[in-house]
Amino acid sequence: MNNCIVAFCCEHSAYPAADLAGKLKLHYPENLRIIRVPCAGRVDLIHILKAFEKGAAAVMVMGCEGGACHHMTGNTRTKERVKYCNLLLREIEADGRLVAMFNLSPNAPHKFVGAVNEITKRIKESGR
Amino acid sequence: METKIGVFICNCSGTLNNIDFDAVVKKVVELPGVTSIKFISPLCLEEGKKKMLSCIREENIEKVVVAACSPEFKEHVFREVLENAGLNGHLFSMANIKEQCSWVHEGDVTGKVVELIKMAVSRTRLLQPVKMNNFSVNREVLVVGGGFEAINAALQLSRAGLRTTLLEREAVLGTGTTELENLCGFDINAMVMEVKGDENIEILAPAEVIETSGKIGDFNVRIRKGGEEISRKYGALVIATGYQTKLALESKLKSDVNIVSQEKLCHMLEDPELRIRPRTIGFMLDFADENSRLPTLATLNNALAAKRKWGSEVYVFCKNVKVDSERIERLYQEARDCGVMFLKSDVSPKVAAENGKIKIEAKDIFLGEDINLTCDVLVAEECLLPAEETEALSSILNIRRDSRGFYQDENVHLYPVASEKKGIFFIGGCRGNLDLSRVLTDVSSVVVSIYKLLSSGNILAEVERVKVDPQKCVACLTCIRICPHNAIQLVRVDGGKEVAEICDLACEACGICAAMCPAKAITFQGYRDEEILAQVETIGES
């Protein structure tokens, strides 16, 4: 999995946003791999860490906007998990910013592409 | 023996022209478990679906992967094909090679397409069937509230053939309904009579809910009525407790007889024995509470009536006139044509009582001038608040309220009248600032939703899609605390051990519990750890 970005996308927000990006023919790097989840809250630490173990350059968790989660608290719970994952990465002296939570609404394809570009920038900065 | 996976690829009538499908087919055939691979385009139309169906039958395919567009749009279409072919609808994955691959990348994307199909195949290999079952439900409905919306809902539910109980806190039905709304065309007294004469509607008044438990189709409600407690079972609950209004006034002005509410002004307008007609009337609008849809409606109605009946000079001091409900823009135009003056100010005007008159000082931002006005009567601004019992009822029902205390979050993902708990609905004023046409829409949509759920006496739902393994569960209560839909409860199993159990009817399949469970006792078919990790592990293999 050299230099892939793994994105866990909530099927209520980020996944439709990614679809919309496709419909608008926006462009983002080809190394993005989207995994559809029913809510950002389903994403567990093991999923993120496994992606890094397999050589992912970065992991994105994408859920609904704060306060607008389809399942009330899924996005906030996962945000905490992602924060914890940041710490774990720092502990092993990796760049903690390579795992990040993004909040967006289903009608925000530009924000989706912006997020992917942002993480790509971070990968470059971290020298991978 | 490995299950047979069939892969169906579609190029969406040739719109995916940066993929070499021959190369894709060659690579995908080698994947473990894939026994057949078909290129059909377009797959989602009748002809494509027929071909897919016959292929599944002829080649005894057990699980299916479709590489085409987004599952957001077409998942249900292909799931139906699977079910027609006698397969379980959950033994199916989609690889999104259109919106999330071909259309967002320039140049040849064959490699990525192969990888996406690989990910879908690796997930599909692990999928397990999810059965559907009919759960029997109670066909009775409880409507809490006794106002216009509650009565209207009860009548419509009864007409739909569902037995309904109307529970009102006050002794009399239909009080407090005409406060701010203009119920034109609806005779509330006739409706109350109709409810009383309806065999399908039982009235409990005065009564209150003291405890609820259970889930959709089977709510247990304890009700206190006249000192005694009764216990009832309902299939669905409708909350229509309405709102209350509060005058936005400084405390020293509260006792002044010349400062009135909209309701009081209405009474004055209808009073044939009123001796002195006020010559100058001032209204306050939209300063204290920005959610002023109903107060605006009342202000415009009353200002027009005062102008026409008494010929008074009418001044409306406002920050903004919110004209976002039916008829209200026309009313505003009429009011202006009749000579009602609208004075727009950024800050709340200064009000003082002086010699039986009201002095108002304001700065009009259009004229840029200070305005000093003396009124005979000032109609104070009214703020909308949730009804008194809202807070208590929300903790009884275990349902969240929004920042202003009304039911139903400002969460855009929620269906407006449905709560986060399946089977509990809201109508009208209890969920905010709604005018009559919106209330009627609420009533209709709630009645239709409940009819769909309860009319047959059965609800078809997935069985154990999300499941707690009783062997692994240590009853730490994490899942019970975090479930956003209150779908998990503690039950005693054989051997006296207490474990968490997920109610299939109430579960919305979000998987938050599966991620949080410290004992990993919860499995979520389709999104189990194995299935997600299989996709992660496949990425970048080639």
XYZ file of C-alpha atoms in Angstrom:
670
model
C 0.000 0.000 0.000
C 2.735 2.405 -0.849
C 1.593 5.971 -0.462
C -2.140 5.372 -0.535
C -4.507 7.601 1.384
C -7.280 5.656 3.082
C -10.483 7.601 3.631
C -13.259 6.238 5.815
C -16.326 8.066 4.550
C -19.669 8.288 6.302
C -22.458 7.285 3.938
C -24.561 10.254 5.047
C -22.086 13.014 4.285
C -18.594 12.408 2.962
C -19.524 9.571 0.618
C -22.207 11.590 -1.226
C -19.807 14.553 -1.201
C -17.221 12.368 -2.952
C -19.869 11.290 -5.458
C -20.734 14.900 -6.095
C -17.053 15.683 -6.645
C -17.129 12.991 -9.329
C -20.239 14.426 -10.937
C -18.648 17.866 -11.062
C -15.491 16.265 -12.509
C -13.307 17.801 -9.857
C -9.887 16.259 -9.514
C -8.017 14.806 -6.578
C -4.958 12.553 -6.332
C -5.417 9.031 -7.653
C -3.990 7.363 -4.552
C -7.152 7.990 -2.537
C -9.063 4.847 -1.518
C -12.528 5.396 -0.094
C -14.085 2.905 2.319
C -17.766 3.433 2.935
C -18.976 3.214 6.528
C -22.527 3.693 7.851
C -21.401 6.430 10.260
C -18.033 7.922 11.146
C -18.727 6.437 14.585
C -18.166 2.948 13.178
C -14.475 3.676 12.539
C -12.412 2.076 15.255
C -8.785 2.567 16.202
C -7.842 -0.823 14.769
C -9.086 0.172 11.308
C -6.884 3.267 11.270
C -3.836 1.554 12.715
C -4.164 -1.410 10.367
C -4.097 0.985 7.427
C -0.804 2.431 8.687
C 0.550 -1.045 9.345
C -0.133 -1.914 5.728
C 1.794 1.153 4.619
C -0.823 3.844 4.076
C 0.650 7.313 3.812
C -2.282 8.893 5.619
C -5.719 8.055 6.955
C -8.716 10.359 6.756
C -11.908 9.876 8.717
C -14.718 11.900 7.237
C -18.067 12.442 8.896
C -20.934 14.859 9.146
C -20.576 18.445 10.337
C -20.488 18.960 14.090
C -24.002 18.890 15.513
C -25.422 17.426 12.318
C -24.435 13.770 12.664
C -27.144 11.477 11.370
C -26.650 9.367 14.492
C -26.249 12.324 16.901
C -22.829 11.595 18.394
C -20.958 9.365 15.927
C -18.703 12.101 14.563
C -17.718 13.505 17.957
C -16.855 10.072 19.331
C -14.646 9.285 16.387
C -12.994 12.678 16.607
C -11.771 11.691 20.073
C -10.540 8.377 18.689
C -8.653 10.164 15.932
C -7.084 12.505 18.503
C -5.911 9.489 20.465
C -4.498 8.030 17.267
C -2.569 11.284 16.723
C -0.916 10.765 20.092
C -0.061 7.162 19.272
C 1.609 8.220 16.043
C 3.608 10.901 17.850
C 4.684 8.341 20.409
C 6.367 6.297 17.709
C 7.818 9.524 16.301
C 5.657 9.582 13.193
C 3.837 12.676 12.001
C 0.627 12.788 14.038
C -1.057 15.004 11.456
C -1.226 12.127 8.985
C -4.409 10.885 10.565
C -7.162 13.466 10.625
C -10.880 13.836 11.052
C -12.756 16.033 8.591
C -16.320 17.224 8.969
C -18.327 18.076 5.903
C -21.851 18.047 4.630
C -23.078 15.918 1.700
C -23.321 18.955 -0.558
C -19.700 20.003 -0.072
C -17.664 18.367 -2.866
C -15.175 21.238 -2.903
C -14.555 20.808 0.796
C -13.989 17.101 0.160
C -11.390 17.817 -2.496
C -9.870 20.485 -0.238
C -9.510 17.928 2.530
C -7.792 15.443 0.221
C -5.423 18.156 -1.012
C -4.727 19.204 2.564
C -3.734 15.675 3.591
C -1.626 15.315 0.436
C 0.199 18.492 1.439
C 0.819 17.088 4.896
C 2.227 13.878 3.419
C 4.653 15.898 1.311
C 5.683 17.991 4.323
C 6.340 14.914 6.401
C 8.714 13.724 3.685
C 7.074 10.503 2.612
C -15.672 -24.755 -0.365
C -15.272 -21.161 -1.463
C -18.518 -19.370 -2.288
C -19.040 -18.399 -5.882
C -18.781 -14.656 -6.428
C -20.098 -13.094 -9.611
C -18.659 -9.757 -10.705
C -20.767 -7.520 -12.940
C -19.122 -4.573 -14.611
C -20.936 -1.694 -16.257
C -19.454 1.226 -18.147
C -22.556 3.385 -17.788
C -23.346 3.510 -21.521
C -19.783 4.398 -22.446
C -19.241 7.341 -20.113
C -16.279 5.616 -18.483
C -13.872 5.857 -21.389
C -10.596 5.993 -19.494
C -10.801 2.365 -18.381
C -9.455 -0.626 -20.334
C -12.214 -3.103 -19.493
C -10.504 -6.081 -21.185
C -7.513 -5.652 -18.890
C -9.850 -5.300 -15.883
C -11.641 -8.545 -16.763
C -8.336 -10.397 -17.153
C -7.139 -9.281 -13.711
C -10.432 -9.778 -11.873
C -10.885 -13.359 -13.141
C -7.773 -14.342 -11.186
C -9.193 -13.137 -7.849
C -9.987 -15.883 -5.327
C -13.669 -16.777 -5.204
C -14.611 -15.056 -8.450
C -16.271 -17.655 -10.649
C -17.838 -15.480 -13.256
C -17.370 -12.017 -14.596
C -19.772 -10.281 -16.932
C -19.593 -6.987 -18.748
C -23.144 -5.651 -19.149
C -23.955 -2.070 -19.987
C -26.124 -0.373 -18.905
C -26.664 -2.731 -15.986
C -29.297 -0.733 -14.104
C -31.923 -0.710 -16.882
C -34.495 -3.470 -17.394
C -32.484 -5.365 -20.001
C -29.305 -5.264 -17.938
C -31.126 -6.391 -14.821
C -32.669 -9.317 -16.732
C -29.260 -10.409 -18.012
C -27.833 -10.118 -14.495
C -30.696 -12.155 -13.048
C -30.376 -14.986 -15.563
C -26.608 -15.045 -15.123
C -26.947 -15.377 -11.325
C -29.389 -18.255 -11.796
C -27.498 -20.102 -14.537
C -24.088 -19.965 -12.937
C -25.305 -20.553 -9.359
C -23.678 -17.377 -8.128
C -23.918 -17.012 -4.367
C -22.557 -13.502 -3.797
C -22.404 -10.519 -6.113
C -20.060 -7.598 -6.728
C -21.197 -4.810 -9.009
C -18.585 -2.422 -10.368
C -20.529 0.556 -11.609
C -21.734 3.856 -10.200
C -22.252 4.930 -6.608
C -24.150 2.664 -4.205
C -25.898 5.820 -3.007
C -27.997 5.764 -6.175
C -28.188 2.197 -7.391
C -27.612 -0.116 -4.407
C -31.329 -0.756 -3.930
C -31.779 -1.564 -7.630
C -29.195 -4.335 -7.605
C -30.244 -5.581 -4.185
C -33.703 -6.128 -5.654
C -32.183 -8.205 -8.474
C -30.410 -10.370 -5.891
C -33.613 -10.877 -3.975
C -35.487 -11.769 -7.175
C -32.793 -14.361 -7.860
C -33.378 -15.846 -4.422
C -30.164 -14.539 -2.842
C -29.927 -12.588 0.380
C -29.771 -8.850 -0.378
C -26.843 -8.346 1.979
C -24.490 -10.681 0.075
C -23.568 -7.846 -2.224
C -21.013 -5.055 -2.580
C -20.493 -2.264 -5.037
C -17.237 -0.893 -6.374
C -17.726 2.753 -7.204
C -15.760 3.017 -10.446
C -17.703 5.946 -11.862
C -18.037 8.920 -9.488
C -15.088 8.011 -7.295
C -12.692 6.795 -9.964
C -13.223 7.359 -13.674
C -14.778 10.791 -13.394
C -12.362 12.326 -10.910
C -9.131 11.227 -12.528
C -7.659 12.084 -15.889
C -5.806 9.489 -17.892
C -5.962 5.727 -17.643
C -7.382 4.475 -14.327
C -7.499 0.731 -15.063
C -5.185 -0.034 -12.129
C -7.386 1.764 -9.634
C -10.523 0.109 -10.998
C -8.963 -3.335 -10.510
C -8.044 -2.397 -6.976
C -11.531 -1.094 -6.157
C -13.053 -4.321 -7.455
C -10.494 -6.285 -5.425
C -11.520 -4.392 -2.279
C -15.189 -5.113 -2.954
C -14.486 -8.815 -3.633
C -12.439 -9.182 -0.445
C -15.299 -7.670 1.542
C -17.921 -9.743 -0.229
C -16.130 -13.010 0.538
C -16.732 -12.396 4.243
C -20.331 -11.192 4.043
C -23.013 -13.158 5.845
C -26.727 -13.195 5.113
C -29.110 -11.063 7.170
C -32.619 -12.391 7.540
C -35.751 -10.287 7.490
C -38.616 -10.925 9.837
C -42.082 -9.582 10.553
C -42.404 -8.151 14.044
C -45.919 -7.734 15.345
C -46.733 -4.281 16.694
C -49.406 -2.675 18.811
C -51.739 -0.615 16.624
C -52.676 1.987 19.243
C -51.271 5.497 19.261
C -50.861 7.962 22.108
C -51.119 11.652 21.285
C -49.827 13.922 24.054
C -51.367 17.383 23.962
C -54.815 18.845 23.613
C -54.352 21.721 21.224
C -55.326 22.180 17.613
C -52.529 20.009 16.231
C -53.108 17.170 18.717
C -56.844 17.095 18.021
C -56.277 17.243 14.286
C -53.748 14.381 14.458
C -56.024 12.244 16.645
C -58.930 12.714 14.234
C -56.833 11.806 11.205
C -55.286 8.777 12.938
C -58.738 7.591 13.919
C -59.931 8.010 10.330
C -56.948 5.906 9.267
C -58.316 3.146 11.488
C -55.831 3.394 14.346
C -57.138 3.532 17.909
C -55.903 6.747 19.461
C -55.636 8.077 22.989
C -55.574 11.816 23.490
C -53.798 12.801 26.676
C -54.157 16.409 27.816
C -52.742 18.098 30.899
C -55.651 20.510 31.237
C -59.187 19.407 31.967
C -60.557 20.904 28.755
C -59.459 20.202 25.195
C -58.694 22.921 22.696
C -57.545 25.634 25.065
C -54.769 27.961 24.105
C -54.916 27.155 20.425
C -55.882 30.512 18.993
C -53.307 32.528 20.861
C -51.073 33.558 18.031
C -52.207 31.618 15.013
C -55.019 32.602 12.813
C -57.008 29.385 12.557
C -59.033 30.521 9.615
C -61.299 27.829 8.284
C -60.960 25.619 11.352
C -63.608 25.549 14.019
C -61.800 24.261 17.074
C -65.018 23.691 19.032
C -66.486 21.537 16.281
C -63.268 19.536 16.211
C -63.417 18.981 19.971
C -67.020 17.760 19.598
C -65.960 15.420 16.825
C -63.173 13.978 18.977
C -65.568 13.440 21.855
C -68.004 11.614 19.614
C -65.370 9.408 18.000
C -65.422 5.806 19.228
C -61.838 5.278 18.127
C -60.509 8.092 20.305
C -60.184 7.876 24.035
C -59.638 11.100 25.965
C -57.553 11.171 29.127
C -57.799 14.632 30.681
C -56.445 15.931 32.921
C -53.621 13.430 32.855
C -49.866 13.285 32.457
C -47.205 10.831 31.343
C -44.926 9.774 34.193
C -42.830 7.032 32.670
C -42.220 5.411 29.318
C -40.224 2.368 28.336
C -40.032 0.007 25.406
C -39.548 0.521 21.718
C -41.492 1.179 18.568
C -44.524 -1.067 18.330
C -44.414 -1.761 22.032
C -44.185 1.313 24.259
C -45.208 0.916 27.885
C -46.538 4.197 29.183
C -47.470 4.905 32.784
C -50.025 7.672 33.073
C -51.221 9.554 36.122
C -54.887 10.485 35.918
C -56.750 12.027 38.806
C -54.546 10.608 41.536
C -54.328 7.067 40.196
C -51.704 5.520 37.979
C -52.561 3.477 34.935
C -50.324 1.539 32.601
C -50.935 1.331 28.869
C -49.283 -0.087 25.775
C -48.916 1.851 22.531
C -47.305 1.289 19.152
C -46.274 4.886 18.598
C -46.207 8.174 20.496
C -47.023 11.599 19.111
C -45.947 14.663 21.044
C -47.947 17.811 20.327
C -47.534 19.807 23.499
C -47.311 23.157 21.746
C -45.596 26.322 22.882
C -46.173 29.183 25.264
C -45.520 32.880 24.848
C -43.773 35.343 27.074
C -43.913 39.127 26.832
C -40.489 40.641 26.319
C -40.833 43.555 28.735
C -38.873 45.331 31.412
C -40.250 44.391 34.801
C -41.259 47.958 35.740
C -43.505 48.176 32.674
C -45.271 44.893 33.269
C -48.072 46.333 35.398
C -48.928 49.094 32.931
C -52.470 48.687 31.604
C -51.615 50.317 28.313
C -49.045 47.682 27.443
C -50.877 44.613 26.197
C -50.274 41.257 24.559
C -51.490 40.267 21.090
C -54.205 38.186 22.728
C -55.442 41.111 24.788
C -55.535 43.329 21.700
C -57.596 40.652 19.908
C -60.096 40.705 22.769
C -60.225 44.508 22.658
C -60.867 44.395 18.919
C -63.748 41.984 19.390
C -65.219 43.809 22.386
C -68.412 45.643 21.300
C -68.541 47.571 24.580
C -65.088 49.088 24.333
C -65.562 52.738 25.242
C -62.375 54.431 24.164
C -60.746 53.349 20.960
C -56.981 53.771 21.028
C -55.965 56.379 18.477
C -52.290 55.462 18.264
C -51.045 51.903 18.560
C -47.435 50.762 18.599
C -46.199 47.236 17.985
C -42.809 45.761 18.865
C -41.450 42.990 16.673
C -38.304 40.886 16.274
C -36.060 42.607 18.833
C -35.914 40.107 21.683
C -36.502 36.909 19.687
C -35.285 36.455 16.130
C -37.582 33.468 15.573
C -40.551 35.702 14.999
C -42.611 33.941 12.346
C -45.775 33.590 14.452
C -45.490 36.969 16.198
C -45.108 38.595 12.759
C -48.278 36.913 11.564
C -50.174 38.056 14.653
C -48.781 41.593 14.417
C -49.776 42.006 10.773
C -53.257 40.593 11.361
C -53.892 42.757 14.408
C -52.373 45.895 12.898
C -54.644 45.552 9.877
C -57.699 44.888 12.036
C -56.988 47.936 14.232
C -56.462 50.105 11.172
C -59.683 48.955 9.547
C -61.926 48.771 12.596
C -60.751 51.689 14.669
C -58.954 53.768 12.046
C -56.054 54.128 14.460
C -52.584 55.239 13.566
C -50.494 52.063 13.663
C -46.703 51.977 14.003
C -44.720 48.743 13.919
C -41.233 49.017 15.385
C -39.215 46.128 14.047
C -35.740 44.904 13.383
C -36.906 42.785 10.471
C -40.270 41.614 9.195
C -39.930 37.889 8.552
C -42.259 36.978 5.725
C -41.443 33.298 5.295
C -44.852 31.759 5.703
C -47.961 31.420 3.629
C -49.992 34.603 2.936
C -47.716 36.696 5.098
C -46.046 38.680 2.322
C -49.458 39.657 0.954
C -50.561 40.641 4.454
C -47.472 42.829 4.774
C -48.237 44.524 1.464
C -51.867 45.075 2.500
C -50.769 46.553 5.800
C -48.466 48.994 4.040
C -51.184 49.923 1.568
C -53.586 50.624 4.424
C -51.085 52.970 6.006
C -49.486 50.902 8.723
C -46.056 52.440 9.328
C -43.064 50.109 9.638
C -40.130 51.685 11.437
C -36.936 49.698 11.176
C -34.469 49.988 13.990
C -31.318 48.109 14.892
C -31.686 48.324 18.633
C -34.704 47.842 20.822
C -36.568 51.183 21.247
C -36.746 52.863 24.647
C -40.179 52.547 26.185
C -41.465 54.633 29.088
C -44.910 55.049 30.651
C -45.989 58.680 31.067
C -49.393 60.108 32.144
C -51.366 57.085 30.974
C -49.587 57.089 27.615
C -46.576 55.178 26.327
C -43.557 57.097 25.081
C -41.343 55.375 22.561
C -37.919 56.577 21.473
C -36.328 54.893 18.476
C -33.837 55.579 15.718
C -35.074 54.709 12.247
C -32.133 53.440 10.233
C -33.679 54.351 6.870
C -34.578 57.937 7.749
C -31.512 58.206 9.949
C -33.589 60.243 12.381
C -34.637 59.880 15.980
C -38.317 59.196 16.359
C -40.312 60.176 19.436
C -43.759 58.784 19.535
C -46.547 58.778 22.078
C -48.965 55.833 21.882
C -52.225 55.076 23.600
C -51.535 51.366 23.514
C -48.313 49.432 23.040
C -48.444 45.784 21.991
C -45.378 44.187 23.510
C -43.208 41.736 21.667
C -43.935 38.097 22.355
C -41.240 35.433 22.550
C -42.031 31.826 21.825
C -40.978 29.282 24.431
C -41.562 25.551 24.627
C -44.559 24.530 26.730
C -43.957 24.054 30.447
C -44.016 20.273 30.421
C -41.506 19.995 27.553
C -38.459 19.653 29.777
C -39.985 17.008 32.039
C -41.428 15.087 29.109
C -38.123 15.068 27.241
C -36.364 13.470 30.189
C -39.180 10.914 30.531
C -38.901 10.039 26.833
C -35.096 10.333 26.889
C -35.097 12.619 23.864
C -32.830 15.557 23.178
C -33.980 19.136 22.791
C -32.417 21.915 20.753
C -30.605 24.980 22.045
C -33.878 26.879 22.504
C -35.489 24.065 24.467
C -37.825 22.849 21.749
C -37.945 19.248 20.607
C -36.145 18.118 17.535
C -32.596 19.215 17.059
C -31.591 21.659 14.407
C -29.877 18.575 12.946
C -30.309 18.703 9.182
C -30.000 14.948 8.849
C -33.152 14.192 10.790
C -36.567 13.905 9.263
C -38.361 16.969 10.713
C -41.176 15.236 12.584
C -39.365 12.048 13.605
C -37.248 11.894 16.724
C -34.000 9.981 17.080
C -36.052 7.226 18.722
C -38.113 5.330 16.175
C -41.832 5.529 16.854
C -41.833 8.901 18.629
C -43.017 11.856 16.541
C -43.474 15.585 17.032
C -46.091 17.907 15.644
C -46.280 21.651 15.492
C -45.435 24.160 18.190
C -43.459 21.784 20.408
C -40.743 21.636 17.784
C -40.493 25.362 17.243
C -41.947 28.333 15.548
C -44.428 26.926 13.023
C -47.327 28.606 11.276
C -50.599 26.923 10.421
C -49.646 25.528 7.018
C -46.503 23.999 8.482
C -48.476 22.503 11.376
C -50.899 20.914 8.914
C -47.971 19.490 6.934
C -46.566 18.079 10.180
C -49.884 16.458 11.044
C -50.180 14.852 7.615
C -46.642 13.554 7.541
C -46.873 12.130 11.051
C -50.176 10.408 10.276
C -48.759 8.923 7.076
C -45.573 7.769 8.842
C -47.525 6.104 11.645
C -49.980 4.555 9.199
C -47.101 3.054 7.243
C -45.564 1.647 10.413
C -48.561 0.314 12.274
C -51.493 -0.206 9.914
C -50.697 -3.815 9.005
C -49.858 -4.782 12.562
C -46.447 -5.978 11.406
C -43.134 -4.303 10.667
C -40.641 -5.972 8.378
C -37.147 -5.539 9.788
C -33.691 -7.047 9.626
C -33.004 -9.666 12.272
C -29.789 -9.429 14.251
C -27.945 -7.282 11.748
C -26.240 -5.758 14.748
C -25.885 -8.358 17.458
C -24.347 -8.714 20.909
C -22.561 -11.975 21.569
C -23.860 -12.995 25.017
C -20.733 -15.061 25.623
C -18.448 -12.049 25.227
C -20.670 -9.366 26.790
C -19.595 -8.352 30.279
C -22.544 -5.985 30.822
C -20.335 -2.891 31.123
C -23.296 -0.799 29.857
C -21.118 1.186 27.422
C -23.373 0.416 24.467
C -26.521 1.148 26.433
C -25.211 4.573 27.403
C -23.966 5.559 23.970
C -26.661 4.207 21.634
C -28.094 7.357 20.031
C -31.397 5.631 19.303
C -31.922 3.969 22.694
C -32.086 0.592 20.989
C -30.081 -1.410 23.527
C -31.255 -2.757 26.824
C -30.057 -5.134 29.504
C -31.731 -8.540 29.604
C -31.226 -11.630 31.720
C -30.262 -14.736 29.757
C -30.292 -18.377 30.755
C -27.979 -18.934 33.655
C -28.854 -15.653 35.350
C -26.211 -13.574 33.534
C -27.223 -10.080 32.432
C -26.216 -9.035 28.920
C -26.976 -6.209 26.537
C -29.479 -6.932 23.812
C -30.143 -4.894 20.692
C -33.727 -4.399 19.655
C -33.934 -5.065 15.906
C -36.869 -2.712 15.409
C -35.300 0.295 17.105
C -31.766 -0.192 15.744
C -30.751 2.216 12.971
C -27.545 0.336 12.107
C -24.976 3.057 12.713
C -22.341 0.791 14.242
C -21.314 3.221 16.981
C -21.807 0.484 19.575
C -19.712 -1.970 17.561
C -16.816 0.491 17.566
C -17.166 1.371 21.253
C -17.678 -2.102 22.771
C -14.537 -2.777 24.838
C -15.128 -6.528 24.746
C -15.694 -6.528 20.960
C -18.908 -8.400 21.643
C -20.971 -6.539 19.039
C -20.924 -7.553 15.393
C -22.451 -5.461 12.646
C -23.126 -7.580 9.549
C -21.713 -5.877 6.491
C -19.422 -3.663 8.534
C -17.762 -6.156 10.848
C -14.121 -5.510 11.741
C -13.141 -8.366 9.427
C -14.998 -6.851 6.494
C -13.553 -3.364 6.962
C -10.038 -4.699 7.577
C -10.266 -6.956 4.518
C -10.773 -3.833 2.409
C -7.929 -2.008 4.167
C -5.578 -4.933 3.672
C -6.354 -5.220 -0.032
C -5.437 -1.603 -0.745
C -2.211 -1.295 -2.695
C -1.595 -5.024 -2.988
C -1.104 -4.919 -6.714
